[in-house]
Coordinates of N, CA, C and O in Angstrom, one line a residue:
M1 N 120.6 91.1 117.9 CA 119.9 92.1 118.8 C 118.5 91.4 119.1 O 118.2 91.5 120.3
I2 N 117.8 90.8 118.2 CA 116.5 90.3 118.3 C 116.7 89.0 119.5 O 115.9 88.8 120.3
A3 N 117.7 88.2 119.2 CA 117.9 87.0 120.0 C 117.9 87.4 121.6 O 117.5 86.5 122.3
R4 N 118.5 88.6 121.9 CA 118.5 88.8 123.2 C 117.3 89.3 123.8 O 117.0 89.3 125.0
A5 N 116.2 89.5 123.1 CA 114.9 89.9 123.5 C 114.1 88.7 124.0 O 113.1 89.2 124.7
G6 N 114.5 87.7 123.7 CA 113.8 86.4 124.2 C 114.1 85.2 123.6 O 115.1 85.1 122.8
T7 N 113.6 84.1 123.9 CA 113.8 82.9 123.3 C 112.7 82.4 122.6 O 111.5 82.7 123.0
G8 N 112.8 81.3 121.8 CA 111.7 80.8 120.9 C 111.9 81.2 119.5 O 112.7 81.9 119.0
P9 N 110.7 80.9 118.8 CA 110.8 81.2 117.3 C 110.8 82.7 117.1 O 110.2 83.5 117.9
L10 N 111.2 83.1 116.0 CA 111.2 84.6 115.6 C 109.6 84.7 115.2 O 109.1 84.0 114.4
R11 N 109.2 85.8 115.7 CA 107.6 86.2 115.4 C 107.9 87.7 114.8 O 108.7 88.4 115.3
R12 N 106.8 88.0 114.2 CA 106.8 89.3 113.5 C 105.2 89.8 113.7 O 104.4 89.2 113.4
L13 N 105.3 91.1 114.2 CA 103.9 91.7 114.2 C 103.9 92.7 113.2 O 104.8 93.7 113.1
V14 N 103.0 92.6 112.1 CA 103.0 93.6 111.1 C 101.8 94.5 111.3 O 100.7 94.1 111.4
V15 N 102.1 95.8 111.5 CA 101.1 96.8 111.8 C 100.6 97.7 110.5 O 101.6 98.2 110.1
L16 N 99.5 97.6 110.2 CA 99.1 98.4 109.0 C 97.9 99.3 109.3 O 96.9 98.9 109.7
R17 N 98.2 100.6 109.2 CA 97.2 101.7 109.4 C 96.4 101.7 108.2 O 96.7 101.5 107.0
H18 N 94.9 101.8 108.5 CA 94.2 101.8 107.2 C 94.5 102.9 106.2 O 95.1 103.9 106.5
A19 N 94.1 102.7 105.0 CA 94.4 103.7 104.0 C 93.6 104.9 104.1 O 92.7 104.9 105.1
K20 N 93.9 105.9 103.2 CA 93.2 107.2 103.3 C 91.7 107.1 103.1 O 91.3 106.5 102.1
S21 N 90.9 107.6 104.2 CA 89.5 107.5 104.1 C 88.9 108.8 103.6 O 89.3 109.9 103.6
A22 N 87.5 108.5 103.2 CA 86.8 109.6 102.7 C 85.9 110.2 104.0 O 85.9 109.5 104.9
W23 N 85.4 111.3 103.8 CA 84.6 112.0 104.8 C 83.3 112.4 104.4 O 82.9 113.5 104.5
P24 N 82.4 111.3 103.9 CA 81.2 111.7 103.4 C 80.2 112.3 104.4 O 80.2 111.9 105.6
E25 N 79.6 113.3 104.0 CA 78.6 113.9 105.0 C 77.5 113.1 105.5 O 76.9 112.2 104.5
G26 N 77.3 113.1 106.8 CA 76.1 112.2 107.3 C 76.7 110.7 107.5 O 75.7 109.9 108.0
V27 N 77.7 110.4 107.2 CA 78.1 109.0 107.5 C 78.8 108.9 108.7 O 79.9 109.6 109.1
P28 N 78.4 108.1 109.7 CA 79.0 107.9 110.9 C 80.5 107.4 110.7 O 80.8 106.7 109.7
D29 N 81.4 107.6 111.7 CA 82.8 107.3 111.6 C 83.2 106.0 111.2 O 84.0 105.8 110.3
H30 N 82.5 104.9 112.0 CA 82.8 103.7 111.7 C 82.5 103.2 110.3 O 83.0 102.1 109.9
R31 N 81.6 103.9 109.6 CA 81.1 103.5 108.3 C 81.8 104.3 107.1 O 81.6 103.9 106.0
R32 N 82.9 105.1 107.6 CA 83.5 105.8 106.5 C 84.3 105.0 105.5 O 85.0 104.1 106.0
P33 N 84.2 105.2 104.1 CA 84.8 104.2 103.3 C 86.2 104.9 102.9 O 86.5 106.0 103.5
L34 N 86.9 104.0 102.1 CA 88.3 104.7 101.7 C 88.0 105.7 100.7 O 87.1 105.7 99.7
A35 N 88.8 106.7 100.6 CA 88.8 107.8 99.6 C 89.5 107.1 98.3 O 90.1 106.1 98.4
P36 N 89.4 107.9 97.2 CA 90.1 107.4 96.0 C 91.6 107.0 96.3 O 92.2 106.0 95.8
R37 N 92.4 107.9 96.9 CA 93.7 107.7 97.2 C 93.9 106.5 98.0 O 94.8 105.7 97.8
G38 N 93.0 106.1 99.0 CA 93.1 104.9 99.8 C 92.8 103.8 99.0 O 93.5 102.7 99.3
R39 N 92.0 103.8 98.0 CA 91.8 102.6 97.1 C 93.0 102.4 96.2 O 93.2 101.2 95.7
R40 N 93.9 103.4 96.1 CA 95.1 103.2 95.3 C 96.3 102.6 96.3 O 97.1 101.7 95.9
D41 N 96.2 103.2 97.4 CA 97.2 102.9 98.4 C 97.2 101.6 99.1 O 98.2 100.9 99.4
A42 N 96.1 101.1 99.4 CA 95.8 99.8 100.1 C 96.4 98.6 99.2 O 97.3 97.8 99.7
P43 N 96.2 98.5 98.0 CA 96.9 97.5 97.1 C 98.3 97.7 97.2 O 99.0 96.7 97.3
A44 N 98.9 98.9 97.2 CA 100.3 99.2 97.2 C 100.8 98.6 98.5 O 102.0 97.9 98.6
A45 N 100.1 98.7 99.6 CA 100.6 98.1 100.8 C 100.6 96.6 100.8 O 101.5 95.9 101.2
G46 N 99.6 96.0 100.1 CA 99.6 94.6 100.0 C 100.9 94.0 99.1 O 101.4 93.2 99.5
R47 N 101.0 94.9 98.1 CA 102.1 94.4 97.2 C 103.6 94.6 98.0 O 104.4 93.8 97.9
A48 N 103.7 95.6 98.8 CA 104.9 95.8 99.6 C 105.2 94.7 100.5 O 106.2 94.2 100.8
L49 N 104.1 94.3 101.2 CA 104.2 93.1 102.2 C 104.6 92.0 101.4 O 105.4 91.1 101.8
A50 N 104.1 91.6 100.2 CA 104.3 90.5 99.5 C 105.8 90.5 98.9 O 106.6 89.6 98.9
D51 N 106.3 91.8 98.5 CA 107.7 91.8 98.0 C 108.7 91.7 99.0 O 109.7 91.2 98.8
A52 N 108.3 92.0 100.4 CA 109.2 92.0 101.4 C 109.1 90.5 102.1 O 109.7 90.4 103.3
D53 N 108.3 89.6 101.7 CA 108.0 88.4 102.2 C 107.5 88.5 103.6 O 108.0 87.8 104.4
L54 N 106.4 89.4 103.8 CA 106.0 89.7 105.1 C 104.3 89.1 105.1 O 103.7 89.9 105.9
L55 N 104.1 88.2 104.3 CA 102.6 87.7 104.5 C 102.3 87.0 105.7 O 103.2 86.3 106.2
P56 N 101.3 87.4 106.3 CA 100.8 87.0 107.7 C 100.2 85.5 107.7 O 99.6 85.1 106.7
D57 N 100.4 85.0 108.9 CA 99.5 83.8 109.1 C 98.2 83.8 109.5 O 97.3 83.0 109.4
L58 N 98.0 85.1 110.0 CA 96.7 85.5 110.5 C 96.6 87.0 110.4 O 97.6 87.7 110.7
A59 N 95.4 87.5 110.2 CA 95.2 88.9 110.2 C 94.1 89.3 111.2 O 93.1 88.6 111.4
L60 N 94.3 90.3 112.0 CA 93.3 90.9 113.0 C 93.0 92.2 112.3 O 93.9 93.1 112.1
C61 N 91.7 92.5 112.0 CA 91.2 93.7 111.4 C 90.1 94.4 112.2 O 89.1 93.8 112.5
S62 N 90.1 95.8 112.2 CA 89.1 96.5 112.9 C 87.8 96.3 111.9 O 88.0 96.0 110.7
T63 N 86.7 96.5 112.6 CA 85.5 96.2 112.0 C 85.1 97.5 111.1 O 84.0 97.6 110.4
A64 N 85.8 98.7 111.3 CA 85.3 100.0 110.6 C 85.5 99.6 109.1 O 86.4 98.9 108.6
V65 N 84.7 100.2 108.2 CA 84.6 100.1 106.8 C 85.9 100.5 106.3 O 86.5 99.5 105.4
R66 N 86.6 101.5 106.6 CA 87.9 101.8 105.9 C 89.0 100.7 106.2 O 89.9 100.6 105.3
A67 N 89.0 100.1 107.4 CA 90.1 99.1 107.7 C 89.6 97.9 106.9 O 90.6 97.3 106.4
R68 N 88.4 97.4 106.9 CA 88.0 96.2 106.2 C 88.3 96.5 104.7 O 88.9 95.5 104.1
Q69 N 88.0 97.5 104.2 CA 88.4 97.7 102.6 C 89.9 97.8 102.5 O 90.2 97.2 101.5
T70 N 90.7 98.4 103.5 CA 92.1 98.3 103.4 C 92.7 96.7 103.3 O 93.4 96.4 102.5
W71 N 92.1 96.1 104.3 CA 92.5 94.7 104.2 C 91.9 93.9 102.9 O 93.0 93.2 102.4
E72 N 91.0 94.1 102.5 CA 90.5 93.4 101.4 C 91.3 93.8 100.1 O 91.7 92.9 99.3
L73 N 91.6 95.0 99.9 CA 92.5 95.5 98.9 C 94.0 95.0 98.9 O 94.6 94.8 97.8
A74 N 94.3 94.9 100.1 CA 95.8 94.5 100.5 C 96.0 92.9 100.2 O 96.7 92.6 99.3
F75 N 95.1 92.3 100.6 CA 95.2 90.7 100.4 C 95.0 90.4 99.0 O 95.3 89.3 98.6
A76 N 94.1 91.2 98.3 CA 93.8 90.8 96.9 C 95.1 90.8 96.1 O 95.1 90.1 95.0
E77 N 96.2 91.3 96.6 CA 97.4 91.3 95.8 C 98.3 90.0 96.2 O 99.4 89.8 95.6
W78 N 97.9 89.1 97.0 CA 98.6 87.9 97.3 C 97.8 86.9 96.6 O 96.7 86.7 96.4
G79 N 98.6 85.7 96.6 CA 98.1 84.5 96.2 C 96.8 83.9 96.9 O 95.7 83.8 96.4
T80 N 97.1 83.6 98.2 CA 96.0 83.0 99.0 C 96.1 83.9 100.3 O 97.1 83.9 100.9
P81 N 95.0 84.5 100.7 CA 94.9 85.3 101.9 C 94.9 84.4 103.1 O 94.4 83.2 103.1
P82 N 95.5 84.8 104.2 CA 95.5 84.1 105.4 C 94.0 84.2 106.0 O 93.3 85.1 105.7
P83 N 93.8 83.6 107.2 CA 92.5 83.9 107.8 C 92.5 85.2 108.5 O 93.5 85.7 108.8
V84 N 91.3 85.7 108.6 CA 91.1 87.0 109.2 C 90.2 86.9 110.3 O 89.2 86.3 110.2
R85 N 90.4 87.7 111.4 CA 89.3 87.8 112.5 C 89.1 89.4 112.5 O 89.9 90.1 112.7
Y86 N 87.7 89.7 112.3 CA 87.4 91.0 112.5 C 87.0 91.3 113.8 O 86.2 90.7 114.5
E87 N 87.8 92.3 114.5 CA 87.7 92.5 115.9 C 87.1 93.9 116.1 O 87.8 94.9 115.7
P88 N 85.8 94.0 116.7 CA 85.3 95.3 117.0 C 86.0 96.1 117.9 O 86.1 97.2 117.9
R89 N 86.8 95.5 118.8 CA 87.5 96.2 119.9 C 88.8 96.9 119.3 O 89.4 97.8 120.0
L90 N 89.2 96.6 118.0 CA 90.4 97.3 117.4 C 89.9 98.7 116.9 O 90.8 99.5 116.7
Y91 N 88.6 98.9 116.8 CA 88.2 100.3 116.3 C 88.5 101.3 117.5 O 87.9 101.1 118.6
A92 N 89.1 102.3 117.3 CA 89.4 103.3 118.3 C 90.1 102.6 119.5 O 89.9 103.3 120.6
A93 N 91.0 101.8 119.3 CA 91.7 101.0 120.5 C 92.7 101.7 121.0 O 93.5 102.3 120.2
D94 N 93.1 101.8 122.2 CA 94.3 102.2 122.8 C 95.3 101.0 122.8 O 95.0 99.9 122.5
V95 N 96.6 101.4 123.4 CA 97.6 100.2 123.5 C 97.1 99.0 124.4 O 97.3 98.0 123.8
P96 N 96.5 99.2 125.5 CA 96.1 98.0 126.2 C 95.3 97.1 125.5 O 95.3 95.9 125.5
E97 N 94.3 97.7 124.8 CA 93.3 97.0 124.0 C 94.0 96.4 122.9 O 93.6 95.1 122.6
L98 N 94.8 97.1 122.1 CA 95.5 96.4 121.0 C 96.3 95.2 121.4 O 96.3 94.1 120.7
L99 N 97.1 95.4 122.5 CA 97.8 94.4 122.9 C 97.1 93.2 123.6 O 97.6 91.9 123.3
A100 N 96.0 93.4 124.1 CA 95.2 92.4 124.6 C 94.8 91.4 123.4 O 94.8 90.2 123.5
A101 N 94.4 91.9 122.3 CA 94.0 91.2 121.1 C 95.2 90.6 120.5 O 95.1 89.3 120.2
V102 N 96.4 91.2 120.5 CA 97.6 90.6 120.0 C 98.0 89.2 121.0 O 98.3 88.2 120.4
H103 N 97.8 89.4 122.2 CA 98.1 88.3 123.1 C 97.2 87.1 123.0 O 97.6 86.0 123.4
E104 N 96.0 87.3 122.5 CA 95.2 86.1 122.3 C 95.5 85.3 121.0 O 94.9 84.4 120.7
T105 N 96.5 85.7 120.3 CA 96.9 85.0 119.0 C 97.5 83.6 119.4 O 98.4 83.5 120.3
P106 N 97.1 82.8 118.6 CA 97.6 81.3 118.8 C 99.0 81.2 118.7 O 99.6 82.0 117.8
A107 N 99.7 80.5 119.4 CA 101.1 80.3 119.4 C 101.6 79.8 118.2 O 102.8 80.1 117.6
A108 N 100.9 79.1 117.3 CA 101.3 78.5 115.8 C 101.5 79.7 114.9 O 102.1 79.6 114.0
V109 N 100.8 80.9 115.2 CA 101.0 82.0 114.3 C 102.3 82.7 114.6 O 102.6 83.1 115.6
E110 N 103.2 82.8 113.5 CA 104.5 83.4 113.6 C 104.7 85.0 113.1 O 105.2 85.6 113.6
T111 N 103.7 85.1 112.0 CA 103.4 86.4 111.6 C 102.0 86.8 111.7 O 101.1 86.3 111.1
L112 N 101.8 88.0 112.3 CA 100.4 88.4 112.6 C 100.4 89.8 112.0 O 101.2 90.7 112.1
L113 N 99.2 90.1 111.2 CA 99.0 91.3 110.7 C 97.9 92.0 111.4 O 96.8 91.4 111.8
L114 N 98.1 93.3 112.0 CA 97.1 94.0 112.7 C 96.7 95.2 111.8 O 97.5 96.1 111.5
V115 N 95.3 95.3 111.4 CA 94.9 96.5 110.6 C 93.9 97.3 111.5 O 92.9 96.8 112.0
G116 N 94.4 98.5 111.6 CA 93.6 99.5 112.5 C 93.7 100.8 112.4 O 94.0 101.3 111.1
H117 N 93.9 101.6 113.4 CA 93.7 103.1 113.4 C 94.8 103.7 114.3 O 95.3 103.1 115.2
N118 N 95.0 105.0 113.9 CA 95.8 105.9 114.9 C 94.8 106.6 115.7 O 93.6 106.6 115.5
P119 N 95.3 107.0 116.9 CA 96.6 106.9 117.3 C 97.1 105.6 118.0 O 98.2 105.6 118.3
G120 N 96.3 104.8 118.2 CA 96.7 103.6 119.0 C 97.7 102.7 118.3 O 98.6 102.3 118.9
L121 N 97.6 102.7 116.9 CA 98.6 101.8 116.1 C 100.1 102.4 116.4 O 101.0 101.7 116.6
E122 N 100.1 103.7 116.1 CA 101.5 104.2 116.4 C 102.0 104.2 117.8 O 103.1 103.9 117.9
E123 N 101.2 104.4 118.7 CA 101.6 104.3 120.1 C 101.9 102.9 120.4 O 103.0 102.6 121.2
L124 N 101.2 101.8 119.8 CA 101.6 100.4 120.0 C 103.0 100.2 119.5 O 103.8 99.6 120.2
V125 N 103.2 100.8 118.4 CA 104.6 100.5 117.7 C 105.7 101.1 118.6 O 106.7 100.4 118.8
T126 N 105.6 102.3 119.0 CA 106.6 102.9 119.7 C 106.7 102.4 121.0 O 108.0 102.5 121.7
E127 N 105.7 101.8 121.7 CA 105.8 101.2 123.0 C 106.5 99.9 123.0 O 107.2 99.5 123.9
L128 N 106.1 99.0 121.9 CA 106.7 97.7 121.8 C 108.2 97.7 121.3 O 108.9 96.9 121.7
A129 N 108.6 98.7 120.7 CA 109.9 98.7 120.0 C 110.9 99.2 121.1 O 110.9 100.3 121.5
G130 N 111.8 98.3 121.4 CA 112.9 98.7 122.3 C 114.0 99.3 121.4 O 114.9 100.2 122.0
D131 N 114.0 99.1 120.2 CA 114.9 99.6 119.3 C 114.5 99.5 117.8 O 113.5 98.8 117.6
G132 N 115.2 100.0 116.8 CA 114.8 100.0 115.4 C 116.1 100.1 114.6 O 117.1 100.5 114.9
L133 N 115.8 99.4 113.4 CA 117.0 99.3 112.5 C 116.9 100.7 111.7 O 115.8 101.3 111.5
D134 N 118.1 101.1 111.4 CA 118.3 102.5 110.6 C 117.5 103.5 111.4 O 117.6 103.5 112.6
D135 N 116.7 104.3 110.7 CA 116.0 105.3 111.4 C 114.5 105.1 111.5 O 113.6 105.9 111.5
A136 N 114.2 103.8 111.4 CA 112.7 103.5 111.5 C 111.9 103.9 112.5 O 110.9 104.4 112.5
L137 N 112.5 103.7 113.7 CA 111.8 104.2 114.9 C 111.6 105.8 115.0 O 110.5 106.3 115.4
E138 N 112.6 106.4 114.6 CA 112.4 107.9 114.5 C 111.3 108.4 113.6 O 110.4 109.2 113.7
Q139 N 111.4 107.6 112.4 CA 110.3 107.8 111.4 C 108.9 107.6 111.9 O 108.1 108.5 111.7
V140 N 108.6 106.7 112.6 CA 107.3 106.3 113.3 C 107.0 107.3 114.3 O 105.8 107.8 114.2
K141 N 108.0 107.9 115.1 CA 107.6 108.8 116.1 C 107.4 110.2 115.5 O 106.7 111.0 116.0
V142 N 107.8 110.5 114.1 CA 107.5 111.8 113.5 C 106.1 111.7 112.9 O 105.2 112.5 113.1
K143 N 105.8 110.5 112.2 CA 104.5 110.4 111.6 C 104.2 108.9 111.3 O 105.2 108.3 110.8
F144 N 102.9 108.4 111.6 CA 102.5 107.2 111.2 C 101.3 107.3 110.2 O 100.1 107.1 110.6
P145 N 101.5 107.8 109.0 CA 100.4 108.2 108.1 C 99.6 107.0 107.6 O 99.8 105.7 107.9
T146 N 98.5 107.4 107.0 CA 97.6 106.3 106.4 C 98.4 105.4 105.6 O 99.4 105.7 104.8
S147 N 98.2 104.0 105.5 CA 98.8 103.1 104.7 C 100.1 102.7 105.2 O 100.9 101.9 104.7
A148 N 100.6 103.2 106.3 CA 101.8 103.0 106.8 C 101.8 101.6 107.4 O 101.0 100.8 107.8
V149 N 103.1 100.9 107.1 CA 103.4 99.5 107.5 C 104.6 99.6 108.4 O 105.6 100.1 108.0
A150 N 104.4 99.2 109.6 CA 105.7 98.8 110.5 C 105.7 97.4 111.0 O 104.8 96.6 111.1
V151 N 107.0 96.9 110.9 CA 107.1 95.4 111.4 C 108.0 95.3 112.6 O 109.2 95.8 112.6
L152 N 107.5 94.7 113.5 CA 108.2 94.5 114.8 C 108.6 93.0 114.9 O 107.7 92.1 114.7
A153 N 109.8 92.6 115.0 CA 110.3 91.4 115.3 C 110.7 91.1 116.6 O 111.3 91.9 117.3
W154 N 110.4 89.8 117.1 CA 110.8 89.4 118.4 C 110.8 87.9 118.7 O 110.3 87.3 117.8
R155 N 111.4 87.4 119.7 CA 111.3 86.0 119.9 C 110.5 85.7 121.2 O 110.7 86.2 122.0
G156 N 109.9 84.7 121.0 CA 109.0 84.1 122.1 C 108.3 82.9 121.8 O 107.8 82.6 120.6
T157 N 107.8 82.0 122.8 CA 107.1 81.1 122.5 C 105.6 81.2 122.5 O 104.8 80.5 122.0
A158 N 105.1 82.3 123.1 CA 103.8 82.7 123.0 C 103.6 84.2 122.8 O 104.5 84.9 123.1
W159 N 102.6 84.5 122.2 CA 102.3 86.2 121.9 C 102.2 86.8 123.1 O 102.4 88.1 123.2
T160 N 101.9 86.3 124.3 CA 101.7 86.9 125.6 C 103.1 87.4 126.1 O 103.1 88.3 127.0
A161 N 104.2 86.9 125.4 CA 105.5 87.3 125.8 C 105.9 88.7 125.1 O 107.0 89.4 125.6
L162 N 105.1 89.2 124.3 CA 105.4 90.4 123.6 C 104.9 91.6 124.6 O 103.7 91.7 124.8
T163 N 105.9 92.1 125.1 CA 105.8 93.1 125.9 C 106.4 94.6 125.6 O 107.2 94.4 124.9
P164 N 106.1 95.7 126.3 CA 106.8 96.9 126.0 C 108.3 96.8 126.0 O 108.9 96.3 126.7
G165 N 108.8 97.3 124.9 CA 110.2 97.4 124.7 C 111.0 96.0 124.3 O 112.1 96.1 124.2
T166 N 110.2 95.0 124.1 CA 110.9 93.8 123.7 C 111.2 93.5 122.2 O 111.6 92.4 121.9
A167 N 110.5 94.4 121.4 CA 110.6 94.0 119.9 C 111.6 95.0 119.3 O 111.9 96.0 119.8
L168 N 111.9 94.6 118.1 CA 112.9 95.4 117.2 C 112.1 95.9 116.0 O 111.4 95.1 115.3
L169 N 112.0 97.1 115.9 CA 111.4 97.7 114.7 C 112.2 97.4 113.5 O 113.2 98.2 113.2
T170 N 111.9 96.4 112.6 CA 112.8 96.1 111.5 C 112.5 96.8 110.1 O 113.3 96.9 109.3
W171 N 111.2 97.4 110.0 CA 111.0 97.9 108.8 C 109.8 98.9 108.9 O 108.8 98.6 109.8
F172 N 109.7 100.0 108.2 CA 108.6 100.9 108.2 C 108.8 101.5 106.9 O 109.7 102.0 106.3
T173 N 107.4 101.6 106.4 CA 107.3 102.2 104.9 C 106.0 102.7 104.8 O 105.0 102.3 105.5
V174 N 105.7 103.5 103.9 CA 104.5 104.2 103.6 C 104.1 103.9 102.2 O 104.5 104.8 101.2
P175 N 103.6 102.8 101.8 CA 103.3 102.5 100.2 C 102.3 103.3 99.8 O 101.3 103.7 100.2
R176 N 102.5 104.0 98.6 CA 101.6 104.8 97.8 C 101.3 104.2 96.5 O 102.3 103.8 95.7
G177 N 100.0 104.2 96.1 CA 99.6 103.7 94.6 C 99.7 104.8 93.7 O 99.8 105.9 94.0
K178 N 99.9 104.6 92.4 CA 99.9 105.4 91.3 C 98.7 105.8 90.8 O 97.8 105.1 90.7
K179 N 98.6 107.3 90.7 CA 97.3 107.7 90.0 C 97.3 107.1 88.5 O 98.3 107.1 87.9
R180 N 95.9 106.8 88.2 CA 95.9 106.3 86.7 C 95.5 107.4 85.7 O 94.9 108.3 86.0

């Protein structure tokens, strides 16, 4: 199914919504940290990506504190983290802004991780996915909760070839950490 979506190497866009955030009084939205549950769930997301052999070649991360903390706790579960670019435009981004950032990814990157926020991430996944394995696409359309991970696979020689409906949603999970 993926082979008909394009030619070139298999590429994967891994979309990670930040983990559960806190709402401290007087703290601007951009500076909100992770809540205790988020501090448990973010490492679980990192472990899930490692277990599924979905470690990225590059990460693009929102500059919001909760997204940065999610990224830091997730990659701490891996041996060697990939390079990361903190992108201010990913904060509160809509689909065109998210896709513009993805399209700037170097062609050498085969697996890209995008760490950001809803509703933009959920809308990006549903717009890019022409189809999904099992019931993954239906699950995303119902809810894309904090710590959710969606993996879109497609073939292309450059990231600019990733356009609406060209990817296959191959995996969707919502990792949760255990209370201690």
